[in-house]
GROMACS .gro file of C-alpha atoms in nm:
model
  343
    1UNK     CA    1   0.610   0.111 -12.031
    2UNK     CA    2   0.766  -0.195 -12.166
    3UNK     CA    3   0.465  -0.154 -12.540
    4UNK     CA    4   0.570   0.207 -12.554
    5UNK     CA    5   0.945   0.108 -12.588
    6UNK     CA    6   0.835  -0.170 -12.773
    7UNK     CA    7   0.648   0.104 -13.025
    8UNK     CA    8   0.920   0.276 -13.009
    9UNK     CA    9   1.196   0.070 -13.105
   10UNK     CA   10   0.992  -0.096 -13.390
   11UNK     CA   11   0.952   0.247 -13.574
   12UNK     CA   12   1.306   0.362 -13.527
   13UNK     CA   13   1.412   0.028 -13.627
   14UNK     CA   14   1.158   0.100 -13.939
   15UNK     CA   15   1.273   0.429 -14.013
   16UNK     CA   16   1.662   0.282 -14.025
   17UNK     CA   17   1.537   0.024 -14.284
   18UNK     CA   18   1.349   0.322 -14.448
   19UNK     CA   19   1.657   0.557 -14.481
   20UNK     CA   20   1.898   0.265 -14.572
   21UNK     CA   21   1.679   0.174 -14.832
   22UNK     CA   22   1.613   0.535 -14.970
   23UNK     CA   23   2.005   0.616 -14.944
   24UNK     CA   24   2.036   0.276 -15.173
   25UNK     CA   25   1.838   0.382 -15.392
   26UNK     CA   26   2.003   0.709 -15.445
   27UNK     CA   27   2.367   0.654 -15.394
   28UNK     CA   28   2.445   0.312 -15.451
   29UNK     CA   29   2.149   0.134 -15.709
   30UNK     CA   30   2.285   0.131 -16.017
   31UNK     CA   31   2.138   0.256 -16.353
   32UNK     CA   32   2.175   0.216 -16.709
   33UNK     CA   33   2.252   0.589 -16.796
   34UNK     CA   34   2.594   0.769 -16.819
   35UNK     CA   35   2.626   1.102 -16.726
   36UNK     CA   36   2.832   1.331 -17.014
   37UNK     CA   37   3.011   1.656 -16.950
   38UNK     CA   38   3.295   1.883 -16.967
   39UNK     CA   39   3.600   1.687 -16.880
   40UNK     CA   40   3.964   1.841 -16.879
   41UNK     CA   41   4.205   2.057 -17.124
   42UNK     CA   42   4.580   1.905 -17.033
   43UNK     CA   43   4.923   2.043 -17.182
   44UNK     CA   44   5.053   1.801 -17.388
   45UNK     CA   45   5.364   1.946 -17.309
   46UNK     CA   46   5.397   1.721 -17.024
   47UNK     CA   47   5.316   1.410 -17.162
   48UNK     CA   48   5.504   1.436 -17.531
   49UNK     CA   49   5.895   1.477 -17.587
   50UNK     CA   50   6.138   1.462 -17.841
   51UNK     CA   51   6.424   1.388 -17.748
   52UNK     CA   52   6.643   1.658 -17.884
   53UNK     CA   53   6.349   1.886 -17.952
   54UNK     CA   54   6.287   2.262 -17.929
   55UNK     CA   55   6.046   2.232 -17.572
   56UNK     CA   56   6.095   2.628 -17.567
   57UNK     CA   57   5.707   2.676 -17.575
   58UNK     CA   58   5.567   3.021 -17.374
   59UNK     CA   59   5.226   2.920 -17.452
   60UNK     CA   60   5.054   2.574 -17.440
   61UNK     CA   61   4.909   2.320 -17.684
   62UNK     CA   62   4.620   2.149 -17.529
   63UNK     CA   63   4.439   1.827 -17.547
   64UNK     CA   64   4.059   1.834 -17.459
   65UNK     CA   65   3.816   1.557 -17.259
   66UNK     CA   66   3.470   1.442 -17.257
   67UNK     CA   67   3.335   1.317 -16.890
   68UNK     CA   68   3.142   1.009 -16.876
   69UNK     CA   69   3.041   0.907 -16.534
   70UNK     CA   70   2.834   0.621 -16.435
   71UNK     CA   71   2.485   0.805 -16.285
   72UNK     CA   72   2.328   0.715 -16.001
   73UNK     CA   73   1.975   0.845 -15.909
   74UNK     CA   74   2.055   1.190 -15.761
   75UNK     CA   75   2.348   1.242 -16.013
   76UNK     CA   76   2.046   1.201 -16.276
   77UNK     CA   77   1.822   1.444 -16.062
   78UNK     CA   78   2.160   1.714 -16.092
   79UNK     CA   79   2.284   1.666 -16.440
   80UNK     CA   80   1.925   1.836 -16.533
   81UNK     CA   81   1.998   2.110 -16.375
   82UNK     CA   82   2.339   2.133 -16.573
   83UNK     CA   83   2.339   2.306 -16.896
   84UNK     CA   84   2.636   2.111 -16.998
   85UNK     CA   85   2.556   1.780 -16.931
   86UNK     CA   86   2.370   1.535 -17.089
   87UNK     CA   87   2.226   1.163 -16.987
   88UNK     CA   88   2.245   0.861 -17.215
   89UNK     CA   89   2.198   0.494 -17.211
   90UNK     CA   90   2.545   0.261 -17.097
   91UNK     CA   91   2.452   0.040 -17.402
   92UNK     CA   92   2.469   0.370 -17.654
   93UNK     CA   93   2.800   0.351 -17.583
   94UNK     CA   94   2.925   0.014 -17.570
   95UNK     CA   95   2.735  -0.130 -17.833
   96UNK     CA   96   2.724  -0.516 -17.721
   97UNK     CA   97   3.080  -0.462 -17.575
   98UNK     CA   98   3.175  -0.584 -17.247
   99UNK     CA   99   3.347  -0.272 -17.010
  100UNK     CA  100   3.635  -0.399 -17.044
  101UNK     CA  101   3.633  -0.467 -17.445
  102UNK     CA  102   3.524  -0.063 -17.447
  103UNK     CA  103   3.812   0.035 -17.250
  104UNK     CA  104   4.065  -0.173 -17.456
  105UNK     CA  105   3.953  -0.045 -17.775
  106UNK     CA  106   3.996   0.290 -17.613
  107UNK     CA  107   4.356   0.219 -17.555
  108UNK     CA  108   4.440   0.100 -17.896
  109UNK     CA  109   4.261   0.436 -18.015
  110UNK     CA  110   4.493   0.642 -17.837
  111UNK     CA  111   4.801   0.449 -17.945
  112UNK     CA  112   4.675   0.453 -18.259
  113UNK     CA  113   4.610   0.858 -18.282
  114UNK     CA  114   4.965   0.876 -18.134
  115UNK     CA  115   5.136   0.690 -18.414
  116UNK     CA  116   4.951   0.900 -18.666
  117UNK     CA  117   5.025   1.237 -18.521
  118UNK     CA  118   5.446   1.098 -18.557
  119UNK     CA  119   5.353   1.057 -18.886
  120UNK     CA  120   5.192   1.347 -18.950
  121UNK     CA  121   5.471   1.539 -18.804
  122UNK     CA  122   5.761   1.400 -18.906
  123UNK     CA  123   5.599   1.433 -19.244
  124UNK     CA  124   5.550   1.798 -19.254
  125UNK     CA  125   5.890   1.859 -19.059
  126UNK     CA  126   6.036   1.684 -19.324
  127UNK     CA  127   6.202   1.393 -19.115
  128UNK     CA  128   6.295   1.038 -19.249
  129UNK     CA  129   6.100   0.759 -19.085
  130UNK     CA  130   6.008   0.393 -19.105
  131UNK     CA  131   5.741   0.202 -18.971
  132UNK     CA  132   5.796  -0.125 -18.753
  133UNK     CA  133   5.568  -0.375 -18.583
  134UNK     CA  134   5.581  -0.400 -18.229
  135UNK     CA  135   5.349  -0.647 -18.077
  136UNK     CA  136   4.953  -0.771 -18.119
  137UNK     CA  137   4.675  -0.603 -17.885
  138UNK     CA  138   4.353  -0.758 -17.778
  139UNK     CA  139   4.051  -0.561 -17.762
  140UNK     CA  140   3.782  -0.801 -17.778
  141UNK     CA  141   3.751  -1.178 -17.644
  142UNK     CA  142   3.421  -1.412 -17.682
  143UNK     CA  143   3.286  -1.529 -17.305
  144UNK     CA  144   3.396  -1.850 -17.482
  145UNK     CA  145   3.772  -1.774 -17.432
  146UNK     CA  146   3.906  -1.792 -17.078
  147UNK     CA  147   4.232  -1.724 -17.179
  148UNK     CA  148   4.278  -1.381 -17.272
  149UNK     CA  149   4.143  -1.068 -17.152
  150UNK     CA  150   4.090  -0.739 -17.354
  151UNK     CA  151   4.450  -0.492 -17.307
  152UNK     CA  152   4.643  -0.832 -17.336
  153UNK     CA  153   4.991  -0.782 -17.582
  154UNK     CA  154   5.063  -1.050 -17.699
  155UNK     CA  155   5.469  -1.096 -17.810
  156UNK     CA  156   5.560  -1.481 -17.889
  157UNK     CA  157   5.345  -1.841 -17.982
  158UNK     CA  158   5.539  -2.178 -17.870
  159UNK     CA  159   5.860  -1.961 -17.854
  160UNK     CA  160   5.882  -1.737 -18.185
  161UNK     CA  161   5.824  -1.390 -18.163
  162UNK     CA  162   5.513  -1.218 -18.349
  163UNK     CA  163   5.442  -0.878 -18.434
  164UNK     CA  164   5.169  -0.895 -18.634
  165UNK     CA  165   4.890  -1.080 -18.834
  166UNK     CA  166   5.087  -1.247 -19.074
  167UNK     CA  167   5.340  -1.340 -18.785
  168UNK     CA  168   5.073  -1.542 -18.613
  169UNK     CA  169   4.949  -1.705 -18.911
  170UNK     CA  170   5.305  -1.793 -18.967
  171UNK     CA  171   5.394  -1.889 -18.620
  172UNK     CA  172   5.086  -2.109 -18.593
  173UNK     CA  173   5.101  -2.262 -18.991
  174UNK     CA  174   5.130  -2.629 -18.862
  175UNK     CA  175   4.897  -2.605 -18.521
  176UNK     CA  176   4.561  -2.788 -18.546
  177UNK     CA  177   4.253  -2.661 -18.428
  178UNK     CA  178   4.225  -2.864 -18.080
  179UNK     CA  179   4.541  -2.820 -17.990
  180UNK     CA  180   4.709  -2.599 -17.757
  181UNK     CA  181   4.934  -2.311 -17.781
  182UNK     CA  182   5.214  -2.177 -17.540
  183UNK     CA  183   5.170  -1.806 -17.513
  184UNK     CA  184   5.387  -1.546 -17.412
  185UNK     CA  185   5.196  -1.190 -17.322
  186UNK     CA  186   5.192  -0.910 -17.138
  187UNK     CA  187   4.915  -0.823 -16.881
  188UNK     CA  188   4.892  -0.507 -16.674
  189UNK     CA  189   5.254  -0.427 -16.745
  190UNK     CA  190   5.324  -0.820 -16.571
  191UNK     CA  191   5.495  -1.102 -16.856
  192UNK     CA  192   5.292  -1.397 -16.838
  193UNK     CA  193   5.314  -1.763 -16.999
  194UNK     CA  194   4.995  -1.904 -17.080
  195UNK     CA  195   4.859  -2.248 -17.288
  196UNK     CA  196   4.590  -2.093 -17.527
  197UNK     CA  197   4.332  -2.360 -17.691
  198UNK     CA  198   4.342  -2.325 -18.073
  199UNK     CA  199   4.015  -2.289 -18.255
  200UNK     CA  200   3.888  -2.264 -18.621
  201UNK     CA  201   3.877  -1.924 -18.752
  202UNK     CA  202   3.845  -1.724 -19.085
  203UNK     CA  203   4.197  -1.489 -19.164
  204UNK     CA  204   4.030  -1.159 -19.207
  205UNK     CA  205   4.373  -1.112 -19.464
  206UNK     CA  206   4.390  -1.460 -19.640
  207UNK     CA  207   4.004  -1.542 -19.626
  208UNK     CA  208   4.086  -1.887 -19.586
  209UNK     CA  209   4.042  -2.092 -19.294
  210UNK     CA  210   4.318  -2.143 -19.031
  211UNK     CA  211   4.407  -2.203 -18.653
  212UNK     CA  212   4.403  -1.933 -18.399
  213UNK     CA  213   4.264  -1.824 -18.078
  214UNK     CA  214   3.907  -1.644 -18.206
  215UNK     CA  215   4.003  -1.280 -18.076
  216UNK     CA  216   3.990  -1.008 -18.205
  217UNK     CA  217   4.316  -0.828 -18.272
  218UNK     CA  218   4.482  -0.535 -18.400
  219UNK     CA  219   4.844  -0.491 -18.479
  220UNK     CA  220   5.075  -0.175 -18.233
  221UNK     CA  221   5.358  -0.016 -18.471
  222UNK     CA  222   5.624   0.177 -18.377
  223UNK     CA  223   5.726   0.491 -18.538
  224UNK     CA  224   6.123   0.522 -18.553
  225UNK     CA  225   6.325   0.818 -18.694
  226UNK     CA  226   6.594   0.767 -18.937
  227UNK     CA  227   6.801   1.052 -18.698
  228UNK     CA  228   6.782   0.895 -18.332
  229UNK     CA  229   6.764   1.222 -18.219
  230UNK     CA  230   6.436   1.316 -18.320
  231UNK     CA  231   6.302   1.027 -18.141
  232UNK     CA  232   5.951   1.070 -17.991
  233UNK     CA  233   5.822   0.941 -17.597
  234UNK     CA  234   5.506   1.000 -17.491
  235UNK     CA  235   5.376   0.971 -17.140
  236UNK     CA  236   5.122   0.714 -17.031
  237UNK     CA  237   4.782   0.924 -16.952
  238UNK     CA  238   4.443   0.740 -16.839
  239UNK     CA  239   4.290   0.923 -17.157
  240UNK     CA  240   4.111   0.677 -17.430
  241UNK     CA  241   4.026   0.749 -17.751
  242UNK     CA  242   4.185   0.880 -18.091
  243UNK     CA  243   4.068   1.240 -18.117
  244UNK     CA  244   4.333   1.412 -17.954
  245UNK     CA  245   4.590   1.326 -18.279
  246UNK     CA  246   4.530   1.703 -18.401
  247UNK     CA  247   4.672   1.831 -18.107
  248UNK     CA  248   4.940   1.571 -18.021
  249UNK     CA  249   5.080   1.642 -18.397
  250UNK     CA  250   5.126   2.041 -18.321
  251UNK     CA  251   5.308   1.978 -18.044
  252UNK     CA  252   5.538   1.701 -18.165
  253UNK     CA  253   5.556   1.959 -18.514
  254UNK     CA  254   5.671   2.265 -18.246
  255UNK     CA  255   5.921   2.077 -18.067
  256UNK     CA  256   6.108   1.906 -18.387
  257UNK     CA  257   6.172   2.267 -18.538
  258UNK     CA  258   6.299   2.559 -18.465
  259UNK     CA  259   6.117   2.846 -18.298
  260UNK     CA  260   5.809   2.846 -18.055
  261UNK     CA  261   5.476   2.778 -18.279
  262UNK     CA  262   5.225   2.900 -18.002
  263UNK     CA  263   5.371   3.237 -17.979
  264UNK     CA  264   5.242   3.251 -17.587
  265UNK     CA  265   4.918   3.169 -17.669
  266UNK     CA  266   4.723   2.898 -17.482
  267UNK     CA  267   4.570   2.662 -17.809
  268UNK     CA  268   4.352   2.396 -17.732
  269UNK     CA  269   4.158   2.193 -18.016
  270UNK     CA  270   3.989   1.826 -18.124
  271UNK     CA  271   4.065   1.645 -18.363
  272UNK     CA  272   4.165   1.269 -18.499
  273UNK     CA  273   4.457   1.295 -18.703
  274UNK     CA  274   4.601   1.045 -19.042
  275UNK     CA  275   4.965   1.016 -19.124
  276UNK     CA  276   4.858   1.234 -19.409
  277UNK     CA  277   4.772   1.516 -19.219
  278UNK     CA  278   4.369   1.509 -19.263
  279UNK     CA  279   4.168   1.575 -18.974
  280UNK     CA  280   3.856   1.368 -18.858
  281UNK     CA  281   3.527   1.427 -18.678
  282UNK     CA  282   3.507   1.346 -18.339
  283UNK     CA  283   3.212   1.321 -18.105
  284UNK     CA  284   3.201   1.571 -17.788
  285UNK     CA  285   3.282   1.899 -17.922
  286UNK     CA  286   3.038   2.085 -17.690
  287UNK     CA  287   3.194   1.940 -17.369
  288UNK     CA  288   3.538   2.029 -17.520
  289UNK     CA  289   3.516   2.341 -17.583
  290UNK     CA  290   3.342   2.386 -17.253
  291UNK     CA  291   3.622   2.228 -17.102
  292UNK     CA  292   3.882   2.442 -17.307
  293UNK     CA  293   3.686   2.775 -17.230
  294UNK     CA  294   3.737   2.678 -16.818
  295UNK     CA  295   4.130   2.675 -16.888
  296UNK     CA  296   4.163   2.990 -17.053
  297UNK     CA  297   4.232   2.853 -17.403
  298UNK     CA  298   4.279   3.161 -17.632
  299UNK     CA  299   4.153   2.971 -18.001
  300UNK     CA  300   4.029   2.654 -18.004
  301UNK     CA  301   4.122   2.414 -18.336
  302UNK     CA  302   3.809   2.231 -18.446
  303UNK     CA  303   3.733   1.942 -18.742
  304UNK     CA  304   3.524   2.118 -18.998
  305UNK     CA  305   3.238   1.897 -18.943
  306UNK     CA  306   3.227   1.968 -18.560
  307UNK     CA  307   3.215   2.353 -18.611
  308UNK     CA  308   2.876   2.425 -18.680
  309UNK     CA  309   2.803   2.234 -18.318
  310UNK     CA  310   3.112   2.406 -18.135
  311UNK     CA  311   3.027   2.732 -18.238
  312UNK     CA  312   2.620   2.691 -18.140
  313UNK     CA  313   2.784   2.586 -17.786
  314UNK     CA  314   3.024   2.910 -17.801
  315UNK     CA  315   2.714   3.151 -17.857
  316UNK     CA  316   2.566   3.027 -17.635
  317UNK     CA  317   2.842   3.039 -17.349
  318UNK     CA  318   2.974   3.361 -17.472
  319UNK     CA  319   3.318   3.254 -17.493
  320UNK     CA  320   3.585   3.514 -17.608
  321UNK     CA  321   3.761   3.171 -17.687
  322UNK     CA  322   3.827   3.213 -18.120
  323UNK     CA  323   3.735   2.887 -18.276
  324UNK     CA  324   3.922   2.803 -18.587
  325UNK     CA  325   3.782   2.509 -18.822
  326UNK     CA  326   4.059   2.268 -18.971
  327UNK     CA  327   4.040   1.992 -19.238
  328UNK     CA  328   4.397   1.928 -19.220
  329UNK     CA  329   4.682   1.961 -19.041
  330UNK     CA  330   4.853   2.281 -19.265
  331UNK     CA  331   4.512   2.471 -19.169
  332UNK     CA  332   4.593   2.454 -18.823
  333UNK     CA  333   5.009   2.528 -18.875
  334UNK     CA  334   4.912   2.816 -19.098
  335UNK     CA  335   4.625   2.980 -18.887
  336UNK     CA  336   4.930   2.993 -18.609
  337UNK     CA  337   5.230   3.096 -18.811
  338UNK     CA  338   5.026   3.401 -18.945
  339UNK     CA  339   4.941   3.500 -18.557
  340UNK     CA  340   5.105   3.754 -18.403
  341UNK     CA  341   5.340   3.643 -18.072
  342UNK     CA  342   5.119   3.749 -17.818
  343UNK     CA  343   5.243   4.029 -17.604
   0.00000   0.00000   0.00000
């Protein structure tokens, strides 16, 4: 009696091991592949605002996502059997960055694209504006540097305020490489004071030789109306990237003049935008208008060089969704002016 129980607890005690190890394998054992997709299409309604603007809007400007999830084994087995996914290598994406360099860079994008569609806008509604310096980002940091981390802002060296490049240089003019630096920055929305060691580098500006800290950095601006009243706030969103500057810039363009430019339709689109009004490529088009399509989007604004690819994905899903092609911001503004306010 006392082998049999011995049998049996040594097989159920295998087959535990057995399914641990197989539910390791497919849940938690991580793989180099992300999973793409569909994300979301979000009213930028709700996260853009001027502050005496026209917000009378009976339709919807929308924003569009890509999905990237990390993939473990069964997510790999499923995303086959989804038409609108598609696997590809972690590394395609970051490209020797760390995560966390990749999500920083992200950030600045999106900041970026939102300072651009201001610019846009304000430039086609015809509003005076001026461009200031805020504070210095950085995205990337060498595994030499303990110091920083990517996201960091940083706002004053050994007591002086700095904005920009040629603030730092100035601020640091008489440091020695060696020596340490008192640093003032923000982290995760937290002020911090930090001592910074000072190290050799070439001014990507000057092209000479001077101290600093070895990151790399990229200068935030702020766009400020000459009439306080058309001041702009956006909403912080946990969406990365620059190619939602199309969209951001007809919203900010219906809200600073008069009437309501969707005319009750719901208008999603893609899109990078330059204070000039052009309009960019951007990667993802399938999955956006995939994701657009799922939210009822009436027309759906695409970059030129993205339509042939949105419109093979359209076919294919049979979307009643229009797709318009844009290579610049009037494209977009005229396509909706000529529309018909939807019943």
């Amino acid at each position: 009696m006392k082998r049999i129980n011995r049998k049996r607890a040594f097989f159920t005690t295998g087959y535990i091991l057995m399914l641990a190890a197989m539910v390791y394998v497919l849940v938690y054992m991580p793989t180099p592949y992300l999973i793409y997709g569909p994300g979301g299409a979000n009213e930028i309604k709700l996260m853009v605002k001027v502050r005496e603007g026209d917000s009378i809007e009976r339709g919807t400007f929308m924003m569009t996502t890509v999905s990237a999830r990390y993939a473990n084994v069964i997510m790999l087995g499923l995303s086959k059997l989804d038409r609108n996914s598609e696997i590809q290598r972690k590394e395609d994406r970051l490209h020797g960055r760390s995560e966390d360099e990749y999500a920083a860079e992200q950030v600045w994008y999106m900041g970026d694209s939102q300072s651009s569609a201001m610019e846009a806008a304000y430039t086609r509604a015809h509003v005076p504006y001026r461009i200031v310096p805020d504070y210095v980002y950085v995205f990337k940091v060498p595994g030499s540097n303990s110091v920083f981390e990517p996201g960091d802002e940083i706002l004053e060296l050994n007591g002086v305020r700095v904005t920009d490049n040629r603030s730092i240089r100035k601020a640091l003019e008489d440091e020695k490489s060696g020596k340490m630096a008192k640093v003032k920055l923000k982290r995760d929305g937290k002020l911090l004071i930090v001592q910074a060691p000072l190290t050799t580098i070439m001014d990507s500006e000057t092209g000479k030789q001077r101290s600093g800290f070895g990151v790399s950095i990229a200068t935030v601006q702020k766009v400020e109306p000459k009439d306080e009243r058309k001041t702009i706030h956006f909403t912080s969103t946990d969406v990365g990237g620059p190619s939602a500057g199309l969209m951001f810039t007809m919203e900010i363009y219906n809200q600073l003049t008069p009437g309501d430019l969707s005319k009750g339709y719901r208008v999603a689109g893609t899109g990078t935008i330059d204070k000039d009004g052009q309009v960019g490529a951007i990667g993802g088009a399938k999955y956006k208008i995939v994701a657009a399509d799922r939210q009822s989007a009436d027309l759906f604004f695409v970059p030129a060089d993205n339509y042939k690819e949105a419109k093979a994905k359209a076919e294919q899903m049979g979307t009643r969704m229009k797709l318009v092609p844009v290579r610049k911001l009037g494209d977009a503004l005229n396509y909706m002016e000529k529309l018909p306010i939807k019943p």
